[in-house]
Coordinates of C-alpha atoms in Angstrom, one line a residue:
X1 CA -23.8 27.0 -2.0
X2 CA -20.7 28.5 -2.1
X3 CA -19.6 31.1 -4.7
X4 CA -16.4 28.9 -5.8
X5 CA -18.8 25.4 -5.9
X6 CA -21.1 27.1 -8.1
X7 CA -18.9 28.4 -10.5
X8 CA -16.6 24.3 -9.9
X9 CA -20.2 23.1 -11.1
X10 CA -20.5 25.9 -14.2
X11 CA -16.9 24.5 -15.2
X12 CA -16.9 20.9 -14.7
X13 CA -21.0 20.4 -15.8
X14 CA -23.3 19.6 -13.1
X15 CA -22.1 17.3 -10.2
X16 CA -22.8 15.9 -6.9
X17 CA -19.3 17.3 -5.4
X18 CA -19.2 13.8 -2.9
X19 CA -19.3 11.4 -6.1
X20 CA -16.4 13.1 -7.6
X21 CA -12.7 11.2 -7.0
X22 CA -10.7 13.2 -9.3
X23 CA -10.5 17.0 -9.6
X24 CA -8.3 18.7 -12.2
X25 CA -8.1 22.1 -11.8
X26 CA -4.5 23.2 -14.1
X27 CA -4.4 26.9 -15.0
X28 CA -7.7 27.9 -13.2
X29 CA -5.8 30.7 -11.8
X30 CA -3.4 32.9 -13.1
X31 CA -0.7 34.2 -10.6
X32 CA -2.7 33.5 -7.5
X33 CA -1.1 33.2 -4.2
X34 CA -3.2 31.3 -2.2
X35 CA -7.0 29.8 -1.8
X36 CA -9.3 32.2 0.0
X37 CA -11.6 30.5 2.7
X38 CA -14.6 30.5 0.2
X39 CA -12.4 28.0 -1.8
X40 CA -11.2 25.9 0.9
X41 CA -14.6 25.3 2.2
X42 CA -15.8 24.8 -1.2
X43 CA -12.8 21.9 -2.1
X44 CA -13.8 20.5 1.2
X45 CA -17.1 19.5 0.0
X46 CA -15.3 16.8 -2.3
X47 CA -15.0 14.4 0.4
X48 CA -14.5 11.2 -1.3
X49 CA -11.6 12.8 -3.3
X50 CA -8.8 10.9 -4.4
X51 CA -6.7 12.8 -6.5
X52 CA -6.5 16.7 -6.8
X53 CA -4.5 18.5 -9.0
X54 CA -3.4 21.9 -9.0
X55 CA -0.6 22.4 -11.4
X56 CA 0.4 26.2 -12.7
X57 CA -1.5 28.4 -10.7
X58 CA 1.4 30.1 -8.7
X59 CA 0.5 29.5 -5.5
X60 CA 3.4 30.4 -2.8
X61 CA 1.3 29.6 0.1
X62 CA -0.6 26.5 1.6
X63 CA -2.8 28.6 3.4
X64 CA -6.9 27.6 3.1
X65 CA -5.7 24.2 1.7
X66 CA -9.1 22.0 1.5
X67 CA -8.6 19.0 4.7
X68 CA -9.3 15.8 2.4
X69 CA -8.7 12.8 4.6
X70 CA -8.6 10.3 2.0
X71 CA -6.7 12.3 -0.3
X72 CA -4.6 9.6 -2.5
X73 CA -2.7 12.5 -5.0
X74 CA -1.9 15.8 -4.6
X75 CA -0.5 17.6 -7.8
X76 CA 1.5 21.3 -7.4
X77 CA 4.0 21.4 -10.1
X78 CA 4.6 24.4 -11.4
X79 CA 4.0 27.1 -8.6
X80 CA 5.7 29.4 -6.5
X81 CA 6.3 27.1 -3.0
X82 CA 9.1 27.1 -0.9
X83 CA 8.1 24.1 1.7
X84 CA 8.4 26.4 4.4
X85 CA 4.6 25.5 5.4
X86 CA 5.2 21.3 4.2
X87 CA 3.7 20.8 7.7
X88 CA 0.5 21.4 6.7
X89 CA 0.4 18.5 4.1
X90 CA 1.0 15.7 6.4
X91 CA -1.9 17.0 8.8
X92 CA -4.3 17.8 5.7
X93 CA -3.7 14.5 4.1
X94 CA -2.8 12.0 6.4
X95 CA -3.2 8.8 3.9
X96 CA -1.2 10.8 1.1
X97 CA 0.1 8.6 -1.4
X98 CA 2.0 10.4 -3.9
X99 CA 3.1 14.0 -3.9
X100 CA 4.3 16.0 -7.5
X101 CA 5.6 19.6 -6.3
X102 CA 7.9 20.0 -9.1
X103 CA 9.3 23.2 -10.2
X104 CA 8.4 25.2 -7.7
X105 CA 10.6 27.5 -5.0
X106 CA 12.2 24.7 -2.6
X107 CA 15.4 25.6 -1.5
X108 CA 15.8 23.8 1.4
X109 CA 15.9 20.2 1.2
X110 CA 15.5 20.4 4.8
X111 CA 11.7 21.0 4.8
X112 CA 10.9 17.6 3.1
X113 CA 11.5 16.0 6.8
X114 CA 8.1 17.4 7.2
X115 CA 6.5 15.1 4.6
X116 CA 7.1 11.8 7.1
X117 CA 3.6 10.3 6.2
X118 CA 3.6 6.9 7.1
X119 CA 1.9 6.5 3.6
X120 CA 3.9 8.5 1.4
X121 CA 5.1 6.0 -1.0
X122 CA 6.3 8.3 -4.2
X123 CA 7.7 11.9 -4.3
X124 CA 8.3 14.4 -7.7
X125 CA 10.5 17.2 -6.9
X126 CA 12.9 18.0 -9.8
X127 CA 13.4 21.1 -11.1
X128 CA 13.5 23.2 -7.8
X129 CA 16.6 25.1 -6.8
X130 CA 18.0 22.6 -4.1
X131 CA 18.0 19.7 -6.7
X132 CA 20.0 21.8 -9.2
X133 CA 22.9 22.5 -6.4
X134 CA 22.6 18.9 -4.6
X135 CA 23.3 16.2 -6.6
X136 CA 22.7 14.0 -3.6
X137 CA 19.0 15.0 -2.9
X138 CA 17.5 11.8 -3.5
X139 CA 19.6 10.0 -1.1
X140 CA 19.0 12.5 1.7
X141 CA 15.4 12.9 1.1
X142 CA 15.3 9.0 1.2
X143 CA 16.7 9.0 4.8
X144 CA 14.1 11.4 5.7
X145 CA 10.3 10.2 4.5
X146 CA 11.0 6.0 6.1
X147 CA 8.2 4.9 3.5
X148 CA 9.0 6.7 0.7
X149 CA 9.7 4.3 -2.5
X150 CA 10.6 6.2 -5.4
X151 CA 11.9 10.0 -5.7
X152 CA 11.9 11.4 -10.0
X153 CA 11.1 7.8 -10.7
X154 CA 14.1 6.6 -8.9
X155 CA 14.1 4.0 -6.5
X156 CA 16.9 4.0 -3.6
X157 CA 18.9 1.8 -5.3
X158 CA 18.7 3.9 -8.9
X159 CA 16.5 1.6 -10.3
X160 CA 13.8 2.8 -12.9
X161 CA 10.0 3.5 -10.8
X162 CA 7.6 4.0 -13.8
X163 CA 5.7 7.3 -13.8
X164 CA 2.0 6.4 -13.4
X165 CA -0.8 8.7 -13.6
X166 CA -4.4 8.3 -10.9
X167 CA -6.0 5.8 -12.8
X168 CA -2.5 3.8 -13.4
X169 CA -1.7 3.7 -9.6
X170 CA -5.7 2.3 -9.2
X171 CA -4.7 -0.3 -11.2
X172 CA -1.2 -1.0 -9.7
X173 CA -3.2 -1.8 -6.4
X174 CA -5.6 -3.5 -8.0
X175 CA -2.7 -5.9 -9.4
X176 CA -0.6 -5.8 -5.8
X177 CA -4.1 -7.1 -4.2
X178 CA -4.9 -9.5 -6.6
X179 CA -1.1 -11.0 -6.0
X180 CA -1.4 -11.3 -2.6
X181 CA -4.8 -12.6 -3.1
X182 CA -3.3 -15.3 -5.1
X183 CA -0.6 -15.7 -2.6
X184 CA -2.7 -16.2 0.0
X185 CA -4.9 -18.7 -1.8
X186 CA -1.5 -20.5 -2.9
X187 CA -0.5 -20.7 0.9
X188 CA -3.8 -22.0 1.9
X189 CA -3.3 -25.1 -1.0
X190 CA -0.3 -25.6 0.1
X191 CA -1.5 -25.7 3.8
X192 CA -4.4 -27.8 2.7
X193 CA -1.3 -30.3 1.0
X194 CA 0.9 -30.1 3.8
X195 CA -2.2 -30.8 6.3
X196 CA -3.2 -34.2 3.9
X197 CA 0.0 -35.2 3.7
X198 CA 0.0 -34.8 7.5
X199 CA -3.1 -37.1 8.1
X200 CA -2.0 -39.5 5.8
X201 CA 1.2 -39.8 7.4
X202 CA -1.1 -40.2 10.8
X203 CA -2.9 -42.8 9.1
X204 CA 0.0 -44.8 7.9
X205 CA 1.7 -44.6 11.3
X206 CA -1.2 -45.7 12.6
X207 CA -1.5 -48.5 10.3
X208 CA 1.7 -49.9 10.7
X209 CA 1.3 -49.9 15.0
X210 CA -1.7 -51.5 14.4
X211 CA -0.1 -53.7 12.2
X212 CA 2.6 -54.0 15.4
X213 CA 0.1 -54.7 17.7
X214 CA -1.5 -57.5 15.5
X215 CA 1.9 -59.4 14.8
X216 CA 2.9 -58.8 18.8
X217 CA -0.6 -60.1 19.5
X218 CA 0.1 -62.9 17.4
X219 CA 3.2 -63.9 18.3
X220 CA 1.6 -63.7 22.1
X221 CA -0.7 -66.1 21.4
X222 CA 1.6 -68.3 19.3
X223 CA 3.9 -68.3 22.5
X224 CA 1.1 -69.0 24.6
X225 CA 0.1 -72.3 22.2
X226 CA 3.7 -73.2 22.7
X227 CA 3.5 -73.2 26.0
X228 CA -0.3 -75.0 26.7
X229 CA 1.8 -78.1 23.9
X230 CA 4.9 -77.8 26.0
X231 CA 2.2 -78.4 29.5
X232 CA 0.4 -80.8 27.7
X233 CA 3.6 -83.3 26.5
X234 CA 4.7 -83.2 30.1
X235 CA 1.3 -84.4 31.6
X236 CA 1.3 -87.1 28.8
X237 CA 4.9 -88.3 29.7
X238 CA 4.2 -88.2 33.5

């Protein structure tokens, strides 16, 4: 075991590091830079990790970042980064949710074009330098990250995005799937209507050209009595 995972397991109690979905770690460190390789490796044994959070430690480096594929949130506010090394985030954490990296370093708004992670849905960034001298930083970053919903809790459009925490945004998608799951069994009613009313449209259609071929039939054979008395007065009157 690692130096860092036994003293993880001395802080947080006793744990199976691969059970764990949420790791808090605020205020750990004081002033520290970056994570030494010990650390990485150690954060790397959390492999079903969901949301990690590493708020006021004063890191101005990614370097030794743990890789977390699954990684939903990732917490930095209130550190020392400048984005200068953002590239790292969208190869550490491919399905990356939501990003908080407020108050921190970040200058140029330029560096958030390396954030284009096709699941990036929600981005925290106020209180750096570049949004106090560009009041326009939403809208730019916007163009920049094609997924990206909400920026301070702002939609593109202005709107109010509500603030949710880890457990909040579990429950947002558990209420998005349970819509669509009740969208989908709406459409499959309505399918299951729309194919009824089909057949019995068949069936009437199919009724009333029997009902067609029945009175045609008829009238045949009322033609052809017709007939047979017509033949039948004529041999009687020769």
């Amino acid at each position: 075991m690692s130096k860092f995972l036994d003293e993880l397991q001395k802080v947080l109690g006793e744990h199976e590091p691969e059970e764990i979905e949420e790791l808090v770690l605020d205020d750990l460190w004081e002033n520290k830079d970056e994570l030494t390789e010990d650390e990485k490796n150690a954060l790397e044994e959390y492999t079903n990790l969901i949301h990690l959070s590493l708020n006021n430690i004063g890191f101005k480096s990614l370097n030794n970042f743990p890789y977390i594929k699954n990684l939903y949130m990732l917490s930095l506010n209130n550190n020392k980064l400048n984005g200068d090394d953002f590239n790292s985030i969208k190869n550490l954490y491919p399905y990356l949710h939501k990003l908080r990296i407020c108050n921190n370093n970040i200058e140029n708004i330029n560096n958030f074009s390396k954030l284009n992670i096709l699941s990036l849905n929600k981005l925290e960034v106020k209180d750096n330098p570049f949004t106090l001298k560009n009041k326009e930083y939403k809208e730019e970053i916007f163009q920049m990250i094609e997924n990206l919903k909400a920026i301070d809790n702002e939609d593109e459009n202005g709107e109010h995005v509500e603030s949710t925490d880890y457990h909040n945004e579990e429950e947002e998608n558990e209420e998005d799937e349970e819509y669509e799951e009740e969208e989908k069994e709406k459409n499959e009613e309505e399918n299951d209507d729309n194919e009824k009313n089909n057949n019995f449209k068949d069936k009437n259609k199919k009724r009333k050209q029997d009902e067609n071929s029945n009175n045609n039939n008829n009238d045949k054979e009322d033609n052809e009595e017709e007939d047979e008395d017509e033949d039948e007065e004529e041999d009687e009157d020769a």
